[in-house]
Coordinates of C-alpha atoms in Angstrom, one line a residue:
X498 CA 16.3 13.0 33.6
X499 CA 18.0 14.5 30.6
X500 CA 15.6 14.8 27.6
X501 CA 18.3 16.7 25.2
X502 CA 19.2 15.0 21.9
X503 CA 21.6 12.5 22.0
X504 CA 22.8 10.3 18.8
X505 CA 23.0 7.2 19.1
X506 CA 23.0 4.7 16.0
X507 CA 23.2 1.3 18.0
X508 CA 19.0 1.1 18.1
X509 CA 20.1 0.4 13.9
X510 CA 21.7 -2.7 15.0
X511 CA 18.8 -3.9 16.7
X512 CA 15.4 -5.8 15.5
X513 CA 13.4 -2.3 16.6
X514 CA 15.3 0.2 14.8
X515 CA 16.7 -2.2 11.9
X516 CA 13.2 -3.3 11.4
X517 CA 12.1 0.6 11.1
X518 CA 14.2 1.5 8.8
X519 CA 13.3 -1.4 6.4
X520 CA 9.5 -0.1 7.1
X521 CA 10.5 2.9 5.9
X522 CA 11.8 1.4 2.2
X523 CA 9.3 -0.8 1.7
X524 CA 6.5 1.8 2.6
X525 CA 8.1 4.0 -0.1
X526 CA 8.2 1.0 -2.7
X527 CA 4.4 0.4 -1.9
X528 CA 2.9 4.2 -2.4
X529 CA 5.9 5.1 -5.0
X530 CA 5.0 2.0 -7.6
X531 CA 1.4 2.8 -7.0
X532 CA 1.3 6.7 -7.1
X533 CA 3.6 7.1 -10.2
X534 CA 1.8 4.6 -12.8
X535 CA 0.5 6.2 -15.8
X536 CA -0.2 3.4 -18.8
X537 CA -1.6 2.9 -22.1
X538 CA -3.5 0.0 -24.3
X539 CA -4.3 0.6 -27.7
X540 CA -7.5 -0.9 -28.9
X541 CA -7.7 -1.4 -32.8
X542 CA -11.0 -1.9 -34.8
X543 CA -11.4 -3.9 -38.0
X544 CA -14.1 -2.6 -40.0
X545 CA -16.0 -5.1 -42.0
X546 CA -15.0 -2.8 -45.0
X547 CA -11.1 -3.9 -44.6
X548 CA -10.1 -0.5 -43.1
X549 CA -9.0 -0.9 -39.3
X550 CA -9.1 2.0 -36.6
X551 CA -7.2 2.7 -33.2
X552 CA -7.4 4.1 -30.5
X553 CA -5.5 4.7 -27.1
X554 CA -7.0 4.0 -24.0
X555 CA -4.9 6.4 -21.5
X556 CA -5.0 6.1 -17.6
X557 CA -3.2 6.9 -14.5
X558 CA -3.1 7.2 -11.1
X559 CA -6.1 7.2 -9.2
X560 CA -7.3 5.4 -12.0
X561 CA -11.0 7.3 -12.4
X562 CA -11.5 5.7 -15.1
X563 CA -14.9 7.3 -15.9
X564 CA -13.2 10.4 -16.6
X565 CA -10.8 9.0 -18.9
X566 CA -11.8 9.7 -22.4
X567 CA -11.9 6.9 -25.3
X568 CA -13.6 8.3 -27.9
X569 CA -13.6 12.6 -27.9
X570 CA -16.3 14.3 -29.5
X571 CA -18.4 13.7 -32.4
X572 CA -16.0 11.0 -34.3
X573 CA -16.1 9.0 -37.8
X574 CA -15.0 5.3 -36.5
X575 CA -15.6 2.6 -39.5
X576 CA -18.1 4.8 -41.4
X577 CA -20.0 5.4 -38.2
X578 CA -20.2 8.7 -35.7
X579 CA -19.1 8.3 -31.8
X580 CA -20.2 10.1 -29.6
X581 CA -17.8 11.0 -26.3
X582 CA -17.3 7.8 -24.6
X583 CA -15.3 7.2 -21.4
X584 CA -14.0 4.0 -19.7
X585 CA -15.9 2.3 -17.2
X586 CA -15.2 2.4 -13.6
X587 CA -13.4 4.1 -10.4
X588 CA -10.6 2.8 -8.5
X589 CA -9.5 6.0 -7.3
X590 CA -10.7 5.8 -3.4
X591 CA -8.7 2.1 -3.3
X592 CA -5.4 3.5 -5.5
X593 CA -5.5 6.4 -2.8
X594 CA -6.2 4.6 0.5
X595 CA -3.6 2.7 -0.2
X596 CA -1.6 5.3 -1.6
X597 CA -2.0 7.7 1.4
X598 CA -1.5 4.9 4.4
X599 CA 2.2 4.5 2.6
X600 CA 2.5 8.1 3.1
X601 CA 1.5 7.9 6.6
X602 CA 4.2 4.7 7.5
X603 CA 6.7 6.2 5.6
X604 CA 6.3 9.8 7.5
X605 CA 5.9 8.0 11.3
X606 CA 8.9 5.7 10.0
X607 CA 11.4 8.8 10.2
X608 CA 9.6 10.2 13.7
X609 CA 10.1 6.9 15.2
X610 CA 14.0 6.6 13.7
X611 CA 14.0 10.3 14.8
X612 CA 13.4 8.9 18.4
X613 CA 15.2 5.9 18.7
X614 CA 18.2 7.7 17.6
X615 CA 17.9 10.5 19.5
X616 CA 15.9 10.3 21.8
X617 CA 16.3 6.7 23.0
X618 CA 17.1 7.7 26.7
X619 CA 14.0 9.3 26.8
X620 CA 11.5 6.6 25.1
X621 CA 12.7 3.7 27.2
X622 CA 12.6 5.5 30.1
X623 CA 8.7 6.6 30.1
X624 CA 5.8 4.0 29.6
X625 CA 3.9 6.4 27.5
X626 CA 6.8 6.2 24.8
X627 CA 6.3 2.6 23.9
X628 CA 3.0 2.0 24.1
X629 CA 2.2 4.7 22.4
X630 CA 4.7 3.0 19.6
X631 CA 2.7 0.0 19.8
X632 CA -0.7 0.8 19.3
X633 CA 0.2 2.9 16.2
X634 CA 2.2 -0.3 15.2
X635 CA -0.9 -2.6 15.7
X636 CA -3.2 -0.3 14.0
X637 CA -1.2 0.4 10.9
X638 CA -1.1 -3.5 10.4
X639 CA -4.5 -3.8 10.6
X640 CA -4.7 -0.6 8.0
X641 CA -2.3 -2.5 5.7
X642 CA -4.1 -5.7 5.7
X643 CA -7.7 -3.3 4.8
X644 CA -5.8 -1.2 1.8
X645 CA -3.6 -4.2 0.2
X646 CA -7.2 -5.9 0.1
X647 CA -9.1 -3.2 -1.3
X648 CA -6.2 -2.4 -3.8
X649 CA -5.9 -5.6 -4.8
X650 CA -9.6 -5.4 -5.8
X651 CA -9.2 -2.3 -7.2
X652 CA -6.3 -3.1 -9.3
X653 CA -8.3 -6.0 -10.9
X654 CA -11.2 -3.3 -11.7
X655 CA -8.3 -1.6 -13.8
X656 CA -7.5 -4.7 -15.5
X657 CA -10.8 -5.9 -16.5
X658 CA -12.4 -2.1 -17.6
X659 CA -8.8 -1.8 -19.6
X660 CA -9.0 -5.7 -21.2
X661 CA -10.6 -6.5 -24.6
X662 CA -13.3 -7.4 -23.0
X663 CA -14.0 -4.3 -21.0
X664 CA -13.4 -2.3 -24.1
X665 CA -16.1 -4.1 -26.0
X666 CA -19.0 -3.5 -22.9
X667 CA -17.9 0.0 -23.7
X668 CA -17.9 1.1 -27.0
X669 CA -21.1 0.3 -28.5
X670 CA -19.8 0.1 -32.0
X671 CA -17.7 -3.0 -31.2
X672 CA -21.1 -4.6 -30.8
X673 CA -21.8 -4.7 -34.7
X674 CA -21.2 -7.7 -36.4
X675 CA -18.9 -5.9 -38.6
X676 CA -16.7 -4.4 -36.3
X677 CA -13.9 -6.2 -34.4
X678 CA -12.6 -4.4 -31.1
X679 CA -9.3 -6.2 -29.4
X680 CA -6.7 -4.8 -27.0
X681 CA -3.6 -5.2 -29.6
X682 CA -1.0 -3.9 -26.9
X683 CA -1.3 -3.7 -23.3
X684 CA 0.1 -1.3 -20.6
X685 CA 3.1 -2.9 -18.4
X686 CA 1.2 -3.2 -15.1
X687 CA 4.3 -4.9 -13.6
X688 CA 4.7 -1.9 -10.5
X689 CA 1.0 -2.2 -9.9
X690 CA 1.4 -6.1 -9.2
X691 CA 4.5 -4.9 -6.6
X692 CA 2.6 -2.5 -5.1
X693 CA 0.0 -5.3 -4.3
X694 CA 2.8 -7.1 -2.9
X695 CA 4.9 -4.6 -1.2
X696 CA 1.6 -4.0 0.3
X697 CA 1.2 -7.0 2.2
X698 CA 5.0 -7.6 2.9
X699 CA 4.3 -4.5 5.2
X700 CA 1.6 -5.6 6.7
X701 CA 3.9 -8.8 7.7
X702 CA 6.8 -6.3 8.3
X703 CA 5.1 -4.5 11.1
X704 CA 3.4 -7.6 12.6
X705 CA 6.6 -8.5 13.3
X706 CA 7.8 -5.2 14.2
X707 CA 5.0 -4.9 16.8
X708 CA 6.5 -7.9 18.8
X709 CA 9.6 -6.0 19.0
X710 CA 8.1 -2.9 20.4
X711 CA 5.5 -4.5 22.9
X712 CA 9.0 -6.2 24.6
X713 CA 9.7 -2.5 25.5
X714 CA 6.0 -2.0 27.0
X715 CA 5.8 -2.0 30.6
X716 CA 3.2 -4.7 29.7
X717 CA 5.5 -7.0 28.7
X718 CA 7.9 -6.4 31.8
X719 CA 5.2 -6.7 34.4
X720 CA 4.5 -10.3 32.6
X721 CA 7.7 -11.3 32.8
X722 CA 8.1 -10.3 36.9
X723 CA 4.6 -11.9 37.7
X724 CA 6.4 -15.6 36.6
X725 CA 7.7 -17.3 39.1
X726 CA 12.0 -17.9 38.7
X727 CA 13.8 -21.0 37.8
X728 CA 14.0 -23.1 40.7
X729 CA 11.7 -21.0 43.1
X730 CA 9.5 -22.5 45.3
X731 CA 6.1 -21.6 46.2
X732 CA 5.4 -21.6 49.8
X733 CA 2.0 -22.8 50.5
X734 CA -0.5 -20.6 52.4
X735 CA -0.9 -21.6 55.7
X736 CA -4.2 -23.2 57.1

Protein backbone atom coordinates (compact mmCIF):
# COMPACT_ATOMS: atom_id res chain seq x y z
CA UNK A 1 0.00 0.00 0.00
CA UNK A 2 1.44 3.41 -0.83
CA UNK A 3 1.43 5.74 2.19
CA UNK A 4 3.40 8.79 0.20
CA UNK A 5 1.56 12.11 0.00
CA UNK A 6 -0.74 12.49 -2.57
CA UNK A 7 -3.03 15.82 -3.16
CA UNK A 8 -6.09 15.42 -3.72
CA UNK A 9 -8.69 18.36 -3.22
CA UNK A 10 -11.96 16.32 -4.12
CA UNK A 11 -12.48 15.24 -0.15
CA UNK A 12 -13.38 19.56 -0.31
CA UNK A 13 -16.29 18.72 -2.41
CA UNK A 14 -17.58 16.34 -0.01
CA UNK A 15 -19.73 16.65 3.44
CA UNK A 16 -16.31 15.35 5.41
CA UNK A 17 -13.83 17.58 4.17
CA UNK A 18 -16.23 20.61 3.20
CA UNK A 19 -17.69 20.25 6.63
CA UNK A 20 -13.86 20.45 8.13
CA UNK A 21 -12.90 23.28 6.64
CA UNK A 22 -16.00 25.25 7.89
CA UNK A 23 -14.92 23.75 11.53
CA UNK A 24 -11.98 25.26 10.98
CA UNK A 25 -13.62 29.13 10.44
CA UNK A 26 -16.01 28.96 12.89
CA UNK A 27 -13.54 27.47 15.55
CA UNK A 28 -11.42 30.61 14.83
CA UNK A 29 -14.47 33.04 15.08
CA UNK A 30 -15.30 31.37 18.50
CA UNK A 31 -11.64 31.70 20.40
CA UNK A 32 -10.70 34.90 18.13
CA UNK A 33 -13.97 37.13 19.37
CA UNK A 34 -13.48 35.74 22.76
CA UNK A 35 -9.54 35.98 23.20
CA UNK A 36 -9.17 39.56 21.65
CA UNK A 37 -11.92 41.50 23.83
CA UNK A 38 -10.59 44.25 25.90
CA UNK A 39 -13.62 46.88 26.96
CA UNK A 40 -14.42 49.76 29.03
CA UNK A 41 -17.50 51.34 31.16
CA UNK A 42 -17.17 54.45 32.76
CA UNK A 43 -18.99 54.84 35.96
CA UNK A 44 -19.72 58.63 37.03
CA UNK A 45 -20.52 59.78 40.60
CA UNK A 46 -22.76 62.74 41.64
CA UNK A 47 -21.71 64.10 44.74
CA UNK A 48 -24.49 65.48 46.88
CA UNK A 49 -22.32 68.75 46.71
CA UNK A 50 -23.13 69.17 42.81
CA UNK A 51 -19.55 68.09 41.72
CA UNK A 52 -19.70 64.69 39.76
CA UNK A 53 -16.60 62.11 39.53
CA UNK A 54 -15.55 59.25 36.93
CA UNK A 55 -14.05 56.67 36.63
CA UNK A 56 -13.14 53.77 34.09
CA UNK A 57 -13.73 50.37 34.77
CA UNK A 58 -11.08 48.58 32.38
CA UNK A 59 -11.16 44.75 31.64
CA UNK A 60 -10.10 42.15 29.25
CA UNK A 61 -9.57 38.89 28.37
CA UNK A 62 -9.65 36.29 30.88
CA UNK A 63 -11.69 38.70 32.53
CA UNK A 64 -10.09 38.36 36.35
CA UNK A 65 -11.92 40.75 37.34
CA UNK A 66 -10.61 40.85 40.93
CA UNK A 67 -7.45 42.07 39.73
CA UNK A 68 -8.78 44.80 37.78
CA UNK A 69 -8.32 47.92 39.62
CA UNK A 70 -11.32 50.63 40.10
CA UNK A 71 -10.21 52.91 42.41
CA UNK A 72 -5.94 53.05 42.78
CA UNK A 73 -4.46 54.03 45.89
CA UNK A 74 -5.35 56.31 48.57
CA UNK A 75 -7.98 58.65 46.40
CA UNK A 76 -10.26 61.92 47.17
CA UNK A 77 -13.76 60.82 45.47
CA UNK A 78 -16.67 63.51 46.51
CA UNK A 79 -14.73 64.83 49.52
CA UNK A 80 -14.07 61.35 50.73
CA UNK A 81 -10.70 58.96 50.65
CA UNK A 82 -10.74 55.43 48.69
CA UNK A 83 -8.97 53.11 49.42
CA UNK A 84 -7.72 50.44 46.39
CA UNK A 85 -10.77 48.83 45.24
CA UNK A 86 -11.00 46.11 42.61
CA UNK A 87 -14.04 44.65 40.69
CA UNK A 88 -15.74 41.65 41.82
CA UNK A 89 -15.36 38.33 40.34
CA UNK A 90 -13.34 35.70 37.96
CA UNK A 91 -14.34 34.49 34.80
CA UNK A 92 -11.08 33.64 33.64
CA UNK A 93 -11.06 29.62 33.93
CA UNK A 94 -14.60 29.78 31.62
CA UNK A 95 -13.16 32.72 29.05
CA UNK A 96 -10.07 30.21 28.76
CA UNK A 97 -11.75 26.82 28.57
CA UNK A 98 -13.50 28.03 26.06
CA UNK A 99 -10.84 29.92 24.68
CA UNK A 100 -8.31 26.94 24.61
CA UNK A 101 -10.91 24.02 23.20
CA UNK A 102 -11.20 26.65 19.96
CA UNK A 103 -7.52 26.40 19.88
CA UNK A 104 -7.62 22.71 20.03
CA UNK A 105 -10.55 22.29 16.93
CA UNK A 106 -8.96 24.81 15.02
CA UNK A 107 -5.27 23.00 15.31
CA UNK A 108 -6.95 19.12 14.69
CA UNK A 109 -9.03 21.03 11.86
CA UNK A 110 -5.78 21.49 9.70
CA UNK A 111 -4.38 17.79 10.75
CA UNK A 112 -7.47 16.26 9.62
CA UNK A 113 -7.56 18.62 6.21
CA UNK A 114 -3.85 17.64 6.25
CA UNK A 115 -5.06 14.01 5.88
CA UNK A 116 -7.95 14.03 3.84
CA UNK A 117 -6.05 15.82 1.35
CA UNK A 118 -3.16 13.96 1.39
CA UNK A 119 -3.38 11.34 2.83
CA UNK A 120 -6.79 10.07 1.86
CA UNK A 121 -5.60 6.66 0.35
CA UNK A 122 -4.14 5.97 3.46
CA UNK A 123 -7.12 6.98 6.02
CA UNK A 124 -9.83 5.10 4.20
CA UNK A 125 -7.86 2.25 3.79
CA UNK A 126 -7.02 1.48 7.70
CA UNK A 127 -9.84 1.17 10.38
CA UNK A 128 -7.73 2.91 12.87
CA UNK A 129 -7.84 6.15 10.62
CA UNK A 130 -11.61 6.81 11.03
CA UNK A 131 -12.41 5.79 14.11
CA UNK A 132 -9.84 7.38 15.56
CA UNK A 133 -11.49 10.58 13.62
CA UNK A 134 -14.61 9.89 15.22
CA UNK A 135 -14.12 9.64 18.69
CA UNK A 136 -12.14 12.90 18.68
CA UNK A 137 -15.24 14.20 16.76
CA UNK A 138 -17.66 12.88 19.46
CA UNK A 139 -15.64 14.12 22.28
CA UNK A 140 -14.97 17.65 21.09
CA UNK A 141 -18.91 18.00 20.78
CA UNK A 142 -19.48 16.98 24.02
CA UNK A 143 -16.38 19.65 25.03
CA UNK A 144 -18.25 22.35 23.02
CA UNK A 145 -21.57 21.84 24.57
CA UNK A 146 -19.51 21.91 28.40
CA UNK A 147 -17.47 25.37 27.46
CA UNK A 148 -20.38 27.31 25.44
CA UNK A 149 -22.33 26.51 28.82
CA UNK A 150 -19.86 27.56 31.18
CA UNK A 151 -18.99 30.70 29.03
CA UNK A 152 -22.23 31.57 28.66
CA UNK A 153 -22.33 31.70 32.47
CA UNK A 154 -19.24 33.30 32.72
CA UNK A 155 -20.00 35.93 30.29
CA UNK A 156 -23.07 37.02 32.37
CA UNK A 157 -20.65 37.23 35.56
CA UNK A 158 -18.89 39.94 33.32
CA UNK A 159 -22.01 41.69 32.64
CA UNK A 160 -23.49 41.82 36.05
CA UNK A 161 -19.92 42.72 38.10
CA UNK A 162 -19.44 45.50 35.13
CA UNK A 163 -23.40 46.89 35.32
CA UNK A 164 -24.50 49.78 37.61
CA UNK A 165 -25.51 47.58 39.79
CA UNK A 166 -22.35 45.54 40.30
CA UNK A 167 -20.50 48.78 40.55
CA UNK A 168 -22.62 49.98 43.43
CA UNK A 169 -22.07 46.35 45.62
CA UNK A 170 -18.49 47.52 44.99
CA UNK A 171 -17.59 50.76 45.85
CA UNK A 172 -18.73 51.42 49.18
CA UNK A 173 -18.98 55.11 48.75
CA UNK A 174 -21.89 54.65 46.28
CA UNK A 175 -23.75 53.45 49.33
CA UNK A 176 -24.05 57.14 50.93
CA UNK A 177 -27.14 58.82 50.44
CA UNK A 178 -25.34 61.52 48.85
CA UNK A 179 -23.49 59.87 46.34
CA UNK A 180 -25.00 58.58 43.05
CA UNK A 181 -22.93 55.75 41.16
CA UNK A 182 -24.37 54.75 37.46
CA UNK A 183 -22.65 53.07 34.50
CA UNK A 184 -22.98 56.27 32.04
CA UNK A 185 -21.43 54.30 29.04
CA UNK A 186 -21.03 50.75 28.48
CA UNK A 187 -18.35 48.54 26.74
CA UNK A 188 -19.63 46.97 23.16
CA UNK A 189 -19.87 43.37 24.27
CA UNK A 190 -21.23 42.53 20.76
CA UNK A 191 -18.06 39.74 19.98
CA UNK A 192 -18.56 38.24 23.34
CA UNK A 193 -22.40 37.50 22.53
CA UNK A 194 -20.83 35.77 19.02
CA UNK A 195 -18.53 33.94 20.72
CA UNK A 196 -21.40 32.49 22.83
CA UNK A 197 -22.95 31.71 19.64
CA UNK A 198 -20.23 30.59 17.46
CA UNK A 199 -19.73 28.39 20.38
CA UNK A 200 -22.74 26.34 20.06
CA UNK A 201 -22.97 26.55 16.14
CA UNK A 202 -19.83 24.26 16.65
CA UNK A 203 -21.05 22.14 18.84
CA UNK A 204 -23.95 21.58 16.04
CA UNK A 205 -21.27 21.71 13.33
CA UNK A 206 -19.47 18.71 14.46
CA UNK A 207 -22.55 16.74 15.59
CA UNK A 208 -23.17 16.69 12.20
CA UNK A 209 -19.75 16.25 11.09
CA UNK A 210 -19.49 13.06 13.27
CA UNK A 211 -22.26 11.42 11.17
CA UNK A 212 -20.12 12.01 8.23
CA UNK A 213 -17.08 10.40 9.68
CA UNK A 214 -18.71 7.27 11.46
CA UNK A 215 -20.14 6.33 7.56
CA UNK A 216 -16.32 5.80 7.00
CA UNK A 217 -16.03 3.56 10.24
CA UNK A 218 -15.84 0.02 9.61
CA UNK A 219 -18.68 0.13 12.17
CA UNK A 220 -20.93 1.52 9.92
CA UNK A 221 -20.00 -0.88 7.02
CA UNK A 222 -20.35 -4.04 9.02
CA UNK A 223 -24.09 -2.63 9.81
CA UNK A 224 -24.86 -2.05 6.58
CA UNK A 225 -23.55 -5.94 5.32
CA UNK A 226 -25.34 -7.56 8.40
CA UNK A 227 -29.00 -6.23 6.60
CA UNK A 228 -30.40 -8.41 4.69
CA UNK A 229 -30.78 -7.10 0.52
CA UNK A 230 -33.72 -5.95 -1.25
CA UNK A 231 -35.70 -8.80 -2.25
CA UNK A 232 -33.58 -11.56 -0.43
CA UNK A 233 -35.12 -14.25 1.09
CA UNK A 234 -34.39 -15.91 4.29
CA UNK A 235 -34.29 -19.56 4.11
CA UNK A 236 -35.71 -21.04 7.14
CA UNK A 237 -33.54 -23.40 9.33
CA UNK A 238 -34.38 -26.77 8.91
CA UNK A 239 -36.13 -28.91 11.70
Amino acid sequence: MMTGFRLNLSPLKEPLGFIKLVEWLTAIFAFGSCGGFSGTNIISLFCGDGANETLNANFHYPFRLSQVPLVEGNTSICNRSITTTYLVGDSASSAEFFVGIGVVCFLYCMVALLVYLGYMHVYKDSDFGPIFDFVITAVLVFLWLVCSSAWAKGLQHVKDATDTSGIRATLEICEGRNVTCEVTEFANMRTLNISVVFGYLNMLVWAGNAWFVYKETRWHSQKLSSQPGPGRQQVPAPI
